[in-house]
Amino acid sequence: MFYREAGQFKTSYEADQALFPIRQDRIGLAVILLIAFVGIPLTANDFVLTSIMIPFLVFSLAAIGLNILTGFAGQLSLGTGAFMGVGAYSAYKLTSLFPEVNVIVMVLCSGFFSAAIGAVFGLPSLRIKGLYLAVTTLAAQFFLEWCFIRIPWLYNYNASGAIEVPSRDMFGILITGPEATPLTRYFIVLAITSVIALLMANVLRGRIGRSWMMIRDMDIAAELMGIRPLQTKLLAFAVSSFICGVAGAMMVFFWLSAAEPSSYSIKLSFQILFMVILGGLGSLSGAFMGAAFIWILPVILKFVPGMIGIDVEAATVEHLTFMIVGALIIFFLIVEPHGFARLWQIGKQKLRVWPFPY
């Protein structure tokens, strides 16, 4: 009744291959964007913007980056946190060396440094795969963490070893630093995340995306069909690391305002991996679903019981979060490997034929 394709005729190949060929999907996306760009800024307070929405968008972008590599290209990676750190430290150095350049440009340029590092550590993917490749990226995680700690030039010889974001403005409005308003930082993070997500949605539907999926499904057959494994895998590593680098730079410039090497530890890599697993491998919408679930779940466990008079301690919330996330990961890996995105897809398919069973 509410989700039907009946009457939506397509008279051209372009219309049939549109990103959102069904009218209800286009309306739903428009509503989501309207809520994100208008509804939340008008209704949310500074706490919601700073503690929920901005980190949710940052982690969603990082999950998209990892999903490009693992979900679409089939290359396991445990170094997401380190590649995010490369983006953060690169953006910090660029803003220090070129203080007159717009900080948003520096944040985007930092992704290229992360892409270069990711491509270097992606070289072993031509010879190894699976668990062995995951161990290689894990080595990259530990090596890059060591660099963040042991190379003082990266943090401008700061005695604390941390990077502190300077105050920068755009058109007379502060966009970074402690005096920048949460609403301004939210709009910047939302715009960057939306543009990159839309760009990746189109890339994945083209030749590059299909080549990644061919490598994921069967690399030998893909090579026999003319796909070059080395270039394809390195491109996947580079694009994934670029997105993760931009997410890491936004994490420190528009959310934390300061960061230490521990901010980009192996814990962050596993957190992003869990978001991808729960949201759904090979799904851009799943990256947003997984990030929303893992980041917003502790907030719900903390504040919802308080509304009914039940006080829950922070340690209890943390333990409950670990239990719920762990149980769901086991459930999805056994029952539905494609996560929340697949459940959402099944729900839409049911609506297309409801009330009939098929």
Tab-separated table of C-alpha atoms in Angstrom:
chain	number	residue	atom	x	y	z
A	1	MET	CA	0.000	0.000	0.000
A	2	PHE	CA	2.681	2.486	1.015
A	3	TYR	CA	5.600	1.004	-0.922
A	4	ARG	CA	4.533	0.075	-4.430
A	5	GLU	CA	6.136	0.324	-7.844
A	6	ALA	CA	2.798	0.020	-9.655
A	7	GLY	CA	2.261	2.971	-11.984
A	8	GLN	CA	5.906	4.100	-11.911
A	9	PHE	CA	6.802	3.543	-15.550
A	10	LYS	CA	10.347	4.022	-16.819
A	11	THR	CA	10.759	5.095	-20.411
A	12	SER	CA	14.556	5.270	-20.599
A	13	TYR	CA	17.575	3.260	-19.548
A	14	GLU	CA	18.774	6.240	-17.512
A	15	ALA	CA	15.570	6.258	-15.469
A	16	ASP	CA	15.729	2.505	-14.926
A	17	GLN	CA	19.338	2.719	-13.682
A	18	ALA	CA	18.789	5.739	-11.430
A	19	LEU	CA	20.317	5.701	-7.962
A	20	PHE	CA	16.805	5.664	-6.446
A	21	PRO	CA	14.431	4.372	-9.146
A	22	ILE	CA	11.422	4.058	-6.806
A	23	ARG	CA	9.585	7.266	-5.892
A	24	GLN	CA	9.128	6.278	-2.243
A	25	ASP	CA	12.885	5.879	-1.849
A	26	ARG	CA	13.476	9.357	-3.205
A	27	ILE	CA	10.848	10.783	-0.890
A	28	GLY	CA	12.331	8.919	2.073
A	29	LEU	CA	15.824	10.208	1.310
A	30	ALA	CA	14.477	13.748	0.968
A	31	VAL	CA	12.772	13.449	4.352
A	32	ILE	CA	15.964	12.151	5.976
A	33	LEU	CA	18.001	15.006	4.503
A	34	LEU	CA	15.349	17.516	5.568
A	35	ILE	CA	15.458	16.216	9.122
A	36	ALA	CA	19.274	16.240	9.126
A	37	PHE	CA	19.712	19.729	7.650
A	38	VAL	CA	16.643	21.462	9.122
A	39	GLY	CA	14.892	19.447	11.835
A	40	ILE	CA	17.878	18.537	14.014
A	41	PRO	CA	19.497	22.018	13.909
A	42	LEU	CA	16.183	23.597	14.960
A	43	THR	CA	15.386	21.192	17.784
A	44	ALA	CA	18.639	19.689	19.091
A	45	ASN	CA	20.661	21.308	21.854
A	46	ASP	CA	24.444	21.558	22.071
A	47	PHE	CA	24.729	18.268	23.975
A	48	VAL	CA	22.890	16.308	21.286
A	49	LEU	CA	24.929	17.882	18.516
A	50	THR	CA	28.311	17.472	20.214
A	51	SER	CA	27.872	14.112	21.924
A	52	ILE	CA	25.560	12.260	19.538
A	53	MET	CA	25.160	13.683	16.044
A	54	ILE	CA	28.709	14.799	15.219
A	55	PRO	CA	30.405	11.549	16.381
A	56	PHE	CA	27.649	9.520	14.716
A	57	LEU	CA	28.406	11.182	11.368
A	58	VAL	CA	32.172	10.809	11.842
A	59	PHE	CA	31.880	7.106	12.637
A	60	SER	CA	29.420	6.623	9.775
A	61	LEU	CA	31.980	8.025	7.345
A	62	ALA	CA	34.714	5.810	8.807
A	63	ALA	CA	32.392	2.794	8.515
A	64	ILE	CA	31.777	3.667	4.853
A	65	GLY	CA	35.531	3.698	4.308
A	66	LEU	CA	36.011	0.291	5.908
A	67	ASN	CA	32.966	-1.087	4.093
A	68	ILE	CA	34.488	-0.061	0.762
A	69	LEU	CA	37.524	-2.200	1.525
A	70	THR	CA	35.993	-5.127	3.406
A	71	GLY	CA	32.389	-5.239	2.283
A	72	PHE	CA	32.788	-4.397	-1.412
A	73	ALA	CA	36.392	-5.371	-2.202
A	74	GLY	CA	36.604	-8.318	0.206
A	75	GLN	CA	39.910	-7.253	1.813
A	76	LEU	CA	40.004	-7.652	5.585
A	77	SER	CA	41.458	-4.749	7.532
A	78	LEU	CA	42.133	-4.091	11.207
A	79	GLY	CA	44.004	-0.819	10.708
A	80	THR	CA	41.102	1.592	10.331
A	81	GLY	CA	41.966	3.506	13.489
A	82	ALA	CA	45.555	4.038	12.340
A	83	PHE	CA	44.470	5.323	8.917
A	84	MET	CA	42.088	7.714	10.670
A	85	GLY	CA	45.041	8.850	12.767
A	86	VAL	CA	47.104	9.501	9.638
A	87	GLY	CA	44.364	11.803	8.409
A	88	ALA	CA	44.169	13.605	11.749
A	89	TYR	CA	47.916	14.184	12.058
A	90	SER	CA	48.197	15.144	8.381
A	91	ALA	CA	45.451	17.744	8.734
A	92	TYR	CA	47.118	19.066	11.877
A	93	LYS	CA	50.472	19.452	10.127
A	94	LEU	CA	48.893	21.020	7.051
A	95	THR	CA	47.073	23.628	9.129
A	96	SER	CA	50.348	24.370	10.939
A	97	LEU	CA	52.355	24.727	7.719
A	98	PHE	CA	49.658	26.589	5.751
A	99	PRO	CA	47.631	28.584	8.310
A	100	GLU	CA	46.104	30.822	5.632
A	101	VAL	CA	44.408	27.944	3.764
A	102	ASN	CA	40.830	27.014	4.618
A	103	VAL	CA	40.788	24.258	7.218
A	104	ILE	CA	38.100	22.295	5.352
A	105	VAL	CA	40.443	22.054	2.373
A	106	MET	CA	43.174	20.793	4.697
A	107	VAL	CA	40.843	18.179	6.149
A	108	LEU	CA	40.016	16.897	2.676
A	109	CYS	CA	43.659	16.996	1.564
A	110	SER	CA	44.676	14.964	4.604
A	111	GLY	CA	42.790	12.050	3.065
A	112	PHE	CA	45.365	11.846	0.273
A	113	PHE	CA	48.161	11.227	2.778
A	114	SER	CA	46.080	8.507	4.384
A	115	ALA	CA	45.347	7.044	0.942
A	116	ALA	CA	49.057	6.867	0.159
A	117	ILE	CA	49.817	5.092	3.447
A	118	GLY	CA	46.884	2.732	2.908
A	119	ALA	CA	48.078	1.842	-0.585
A	120	VAL	CA	51.552	1.041	0.763
A	121	PHE	CA	50.190	-1.313	3.392
A	122	GLY	CA	47.803	-2.748	0.796
A	123	LEU	CA	50.660	-4.055	-1.347
A	124	PRO	CA	50.693	-7.473	0.411
A	125	SER	CA	47.057	-7.987	-0.665
A	126	LEU	CA	48.250	-9.274	-4.051
A	127	ARG	CA	49.904	-12.286	-2.420
A	128	ILE	CA	47.926	-12.878	0.765
A	129	LYS	CA	44.281	-12.700	1.729
A	130	GLY	CA	41.900	-13.397	4.589
A	131	LEU	CA	43.369	-13.719	8.063
A	132	TYR	CA	46.921	-13.153	6.841
A	133	LEU	CA	45.955	-9.821	5.288
A	134	ALA	CA	44.141	-8.857	8.486
A	135	VAL	CA	47.355	-9.517	10.427
A	136	THR	CA	49.253	-7.295	7.978
A	137	THR	CA	46.849	-4.411	8.532
A	138	LEU	CA	47.066	-5.064	12.266
A	139	ALA	CA	50.818	-4.577	11.970
A	140	ALA	CA	50.113	-1.290	10.205
A	141	GLN	CA	47.937	-0.278	13.141
A	142	PHE	CA	50.710	-0.869	15.675
A	143	PHE	CA	53.420	0.680	13.495
A	144	LEU	CA	51.450	3.866	12.832
A	145	GLU	CA	50.528	4.153	16.512
A	146	TRP	CA	54.240	3.943	17.296
A	147	CYS	CA	54.886	6.752	14.808
A	148	PHE	CA	52.236	8.949	16.426
A	149	ILE	CA	53.993	8.548	19.772
A	150	ARG	CA	57.686	8.489	18.809
A	151	ILE	CA	57.902	11.155	16.090
A	152	PRO	CA	57.598	14.553	17.825
A	153	TRP	CA	57.470	16.403	14.499
A	154	LEU	CA	53.974	15.037	13.908
A	155	TYR	CA	52.568	16.852	16.939
A	156	ASN	CA	54.832	19.924	16.634
A	157	TYR	CA	56.997	18.864	19.589
A	158	ASN	CA	54.129	19.435	22.016
A	159	ALA	CA	55.196	18.445	25.539
A	160	SER	CA	51.924	16.593	26.116
A	161	GLY	CA	52.280	14.598	22.900
A	162	ALA	CA	48.770	15.616	21.832
A	163	ILE	CA	47.525	17.592	18.855
A	164	GLU	CA	45.451	20.657	19.657
A	165	VAL	CA	43.227	22.127	16.983
A	166	PRO	CA	43.769	25.854	16.347
A	167	SER	CA	40.882	28.256	15.911
A	168	ARG	CA	40.088	28.867	12.269
A	169	ASP	CA	37.246	30.806	10.663
A	170	MET	CA	35.450	30.801	7.335
A	171	PHE	CA	33.599	33.899	6.143
A	172	GLY	CA	34.074	35.371	9.608
A	173	ILE	CA	32.539	32.353	11.406
A	174	LEU	CA	34.695	30.153	13.630
A	175	ILE	CA	34.536	26.550	12.433
A	176	THR	CA	37.269	24.939	14.561
A	177	GLY	CA	38.607	25.448	18.041
A	178	PRO	CA	36.895	25.582	21.440
A	179	GLU	CA	34.915	28.704	20.528
A	180	ALA	CA	33.308	27.211	17.399
A	181	THR	CA	29.629	26.515	17.964
A	182	PRO	CA	28.408	22.890	17.812
A	183	LEU	CA	25.837	23.850	15.163
A	184	THR	CA	28.523	25.160	12.802
A	185	ARG	CA	30.671	22.063	13.242
A	186	TYR	CA	27.620	19.840	12.763
A	187	PHE	CA	26.751	21.412	9.422
A	188	ILE	CA	30.309	20.993	8.151
A	189	VAL	CA	30.516	17.338	9.213
A	190	LEU	CA	27.064	16.632	7.790
A	191	ALA	CA	27.904	18.241	4.451
A	192	ILE	CA	31.214	16.381	4.045
A	193	THR	CA	29.668	13.045	5.051
A	194	SER	CA	26.698	13.489	2.715
A	195	VAL	CA	28.833	14.447	-0.285
A	196	ILE	CA	31.281	11.560	0.172
A	197	ALA	CA	28.457	9.060	0.732
A	198	LEU	CA	26.694	10.213	-2.450
A	199	LEU	CA	29.955	10.083	-4.392
A	200	MET	CA	30.689	6.540	-3.187
A	201	ALA	CA	27.142	5.429	-4.009
A	202	ASN	CA	27.738	6.425	-7.629
A	203	VAL	CA	31.269	4.992	-7.778
A	204	LEU	CA	30.073	1.612	-6.522
A	205	ARG	CA	27.481	1.419	-9.291
A	206	GLY	CA	30.102	1.990	-11.984
A	207	ARG	CA	33.054	0.144	-13.426
A	208	ILE	CA	35.262	0.619	-10.379
A	209	GLY	CA	32.662	-0.664	-7.951
A	210	ARG	CA	31.885	-3.687	-10.098
A	211	SER	CA	35.580	-4.538	-10.347
A	212	TRP	CA	35.859	-4.407	-6.538
A	213	MET	CA	32.934	-6.769	-6.169
A	214	MET	CA	34.362	-9.131	-8.760
A	215	ILE	CA	37.611	-9.306	-6.818
A	216	ARG	CA	35.623	-9.929	-3.645
A	217	ASP	CA	33.555	-12.765	-5.108
A	218	MET	CA	36.348	-14.610	-6.958
A	219	ASP	CA	39.618	-12.881	-7.723
A	220	ILE	CA	40.915	-15.588	-10.086
A	221	ALA	CA	37.806	-15.405	-12.262
A	222	ALA	CA	37.979	-11.609	-12.189
A	223	GLU	CA	41.581	-11.714	-13.407
A	224	LEU	CA	40.615	-14.063	-16.228
A	225	MET	CA	37.925	-11.568	-17.266
A	226	GLY	CA	40.458	-8.732	-17.546
A	227	ILE	CA	40.406	-7.194	-14.077
A	228	ARG	CA	43.885	-6.325	-12.819
A	229	PRO	CA	44.028	-7.515	-9.197
A	230	LEU	CA	46.925	-5.344	-8.026
A	231	GLN	CA	45.532	-2.050	-9.325
A	232	THR	CA	42.010	-2.901	-8.186
A	233	LYS	CA	43.030	-3.901	-4.673
A	234	LEU	CA	45.376	-0.951	-4.229
A	235	LEU	CA	42.643	1.400	-5.418
A	236	ALA	CA	40.273	-0.101	-2.848
A	237	PHE	CA	42.873	0.404	-0.112
A	238	ALA	CA	43.535	3.966	-1.270
A	239	VAL	CA	39.877	4.996	-1.491
A	240	SER	CA	39.059	3.328	1.830
A	241	SER	CA	42.023	4.962	3.562
A	242	PHE	CA	41.145	8.337	2.033
A	243	ILE	CA	37.645	8.216	3.492
A	244	CYS	CA	38.935	6.982	6.858
A	245	GLY	CA	41.572	9.727	6.858
A	246	VAL	CA	38.965	12.416	6.275
A	247	ALA	CA	36.837	10.897	9.050
A	248	GLY	CA	39.843	10.896	11.405
A	249	ALA	CA	40.601	14.534	10.604
A	250	MET	CA	36.973	15.518	11.215
A	251	MET	CA	37.051	13.546	14.454
A	252	VAL	CA	39.734	15.788	15.933
A	253	PHE	CA	38.941	19.089	14.165
A	254	PHE	CA	35.153	19.175	14.490
A	255	TRP	CA	34.479	16.957	17.487
A	256	LEU	CA	37.285	16.431	20.009
A	257	SER	CA	39.312	19.612	19.324
A	258	ALA	CA	42.342	17.731	20.712
A	259	ALA	CA	43.541	14.161	20.460
A	260	GLU	CA	46.264	11.847	21.686
A	261	PRO	CA	47.696	8.763	19.945
A	262	SER	CA	45.425	6.593	22.073
A	263	SER	CA	42.431	8.183	20.344
A	264	TYR	CA	43.297	6.160	17.231
A	265	SER	CA	44.154	2.876	18.891
A	266	ILE	CA	43.195	-0.674	17.977
A	267	LYS	CA	40.037	-0.207	20.042
A	268	LEU	CA	38.782	2.318	17.493
A	269	SER	CA	39.573	-0.094	14.642
A	270	PHE	CA	37.479	-2.821	16.238
A	271	GLN	CA	34.686	-0.366	16.987
A	272	ILE	CA	34.456	0.623	13.314
A	273	LEU	CA	34.619	-3.054	12.311
A	274	PHE	CA	31.701	-3.880	14.621
A	275	MET	CA	29.697	-1.043	13.061
A	276	VAL	CA	30.263	-2.544	9.619
A	277	ILE	CA	29.386	-6.075	10.764
A	278	LEU	CA	26.167	-5.010	12.481
A	279	GLY	CA	25.152	-2.551	9.783
A	280	GLY	CA	25.878	-4.922	6.934
A	281	LEU	CA	28.859	-5.767	4.767
A	282	GLY	CA	28.582	-4.308	1.281
A	283	SER	CA	25.988	-1.665	2.145
A	284	LEU	CA	26.406	2.105	2.481
A	285	SER	CA	23.147	2.474	4.375
A	286	GLY	CA	24.335	-0.295	6.697
A	287	ALA	CA	27.324	1.858	7.662
A	288	PHE	CA	24.946	4.519	8.978
A	289	MET	CA	22.778	1.920	10.721
A	290	GLY	CA	25.727	0.253	12.431
A	291	ALA	CA	27.229	3.566	13.545
A	292	ALA	CA	23.887	4.737	14.877
A	293	PHE	CA	23.306	1.536	16.809
A	294	ILE	CA	26.718	1.239	18.455
A	295	TRP	CA	27.138	4.925	19.267
A	296	ILE	CA	23.586	5.747	20.327
A	297	LEU	CA	22.914	2.499	22.246
A	298	PRO	CA	24.861	3.583	25.384
A	299	VAL	CA	22.993	6.900	25.379
A	300	ILE	CA	19.661	5.078	25.238
A	301	LEU	CA	20.684	2.675	28.011
A	302	LYS	CA	21.717	5.604	30.159
A	303	PHE	CA	18.849	8.049	29.720
A	304	VAL	CA	15.764	5.951	28.905
A	305	PRO	CA	15.757	4.076	32.266
A	306	GLY	CA	16.267	7.437	33.981
A	307	MET	CA	13.032	8.709	32.465
A	308	ILE	CA	11.104	6.034	34.335
A	309	GLY	CA	12.992	6.524	37.580
A	310	ILE	CA	15.654	3.803	37.210
A	311	ASP	CA	19.178	5.036	37.797
A	312	VAL	CA	21.791	3.108	35.802
A	313	GLU	CA	25.472	3.599	36.565
A	314	ALA	CA	27.982	4.276	33.825
A	315	ALA	CA	29.817	0.983	34.431
A	316	THR	CA	26.538	-0.930	34.080
A	317	VAL	CA	25.782	0.854	30.808
A	318	GLU	CA	29.215	-0.083	29.478
A	319	HIS	CA	28.785	-3.734	30.454
A	320	LEU	CA	25.298	-3.903	28.956
A	321	THR	CA	26.578	-2.343	25.743
A	322	PHE	CA	29.322	-4.953	25.436
A	323	MET	CA	26.854	-7.757	26.088
A	324	ILE	CA	24.256	-6.532	23.598
A	325	VAL	CA	26.757	-5.728	20.843
A	326	GLY	CA	28.575	-9.050	21.322
A	327	ALA	CA	25.348	-11.041	21.241
A	328	LEU	CA	24.156	-9.226	18.110
A	329	ILE	CA	27.471	-9.772	16.324
A	330	ILE	CA	27.223	-13.521	16.972
A	331	PHE	CA	23.573	-13.492	15.891
A	332	PHE	CA	24.202	-11.635	12.641
A	333	LEU	CA	27.292	-13.661	11.725
A	334	ILE	CA	25.254	-16.869	12.077
A	335	VAL	CA	21.757	-15.862	10.982
A	336	GLU	CA	22.095	-12.794	8.757
A	337	PRO	CA	25.670	-11.867	7.745
A	338	HIS	CA	24.487	-8.747	5.933
A	339	GLY	CA	23.261	-7.101	9.137
A	340	PHE	CA	20.647	-4.412	9.633
A	341	ALA	CA	20.795	-3.367	5.972
A	342	ARG	CA	19.586	-6.797	4.873
A	343	LEU	CA	16.760	-6.755	7.415
A	344	TRP	CA	15.708	-3.346	6.101
A	345	GLN	CA	15.853	-4.671	2.532
A	346	ILE	CA	13.709	-7.682	3.466
A	347	GLY	CA	11.203	-5.364	5.156
A	348	LYS	CA	10.913	-3.224	2.024
A	349	GLN	CA	10.468	-6.319	-0.128
A	350	LYS	CA	7.637	-7.489	2.141
A	351	LEU	CA	5.952	-4.099	1.813
A	352	ARG	CA	6.156	-4.246	-1.984
A	353	VAL	CA	3.914	-7.356	-2.066
A	354	TRP	CA	1.853	-6.866	1.119
A	355	PRO	CA	-0.719	-8.205	1.952
A	356	PHE	CA	0.224	-11.103	-0.335
A	357	PRO	CA	2.989	-13.483	0.770
A	358	TYR	CA	4.884	-13.240	-2.535
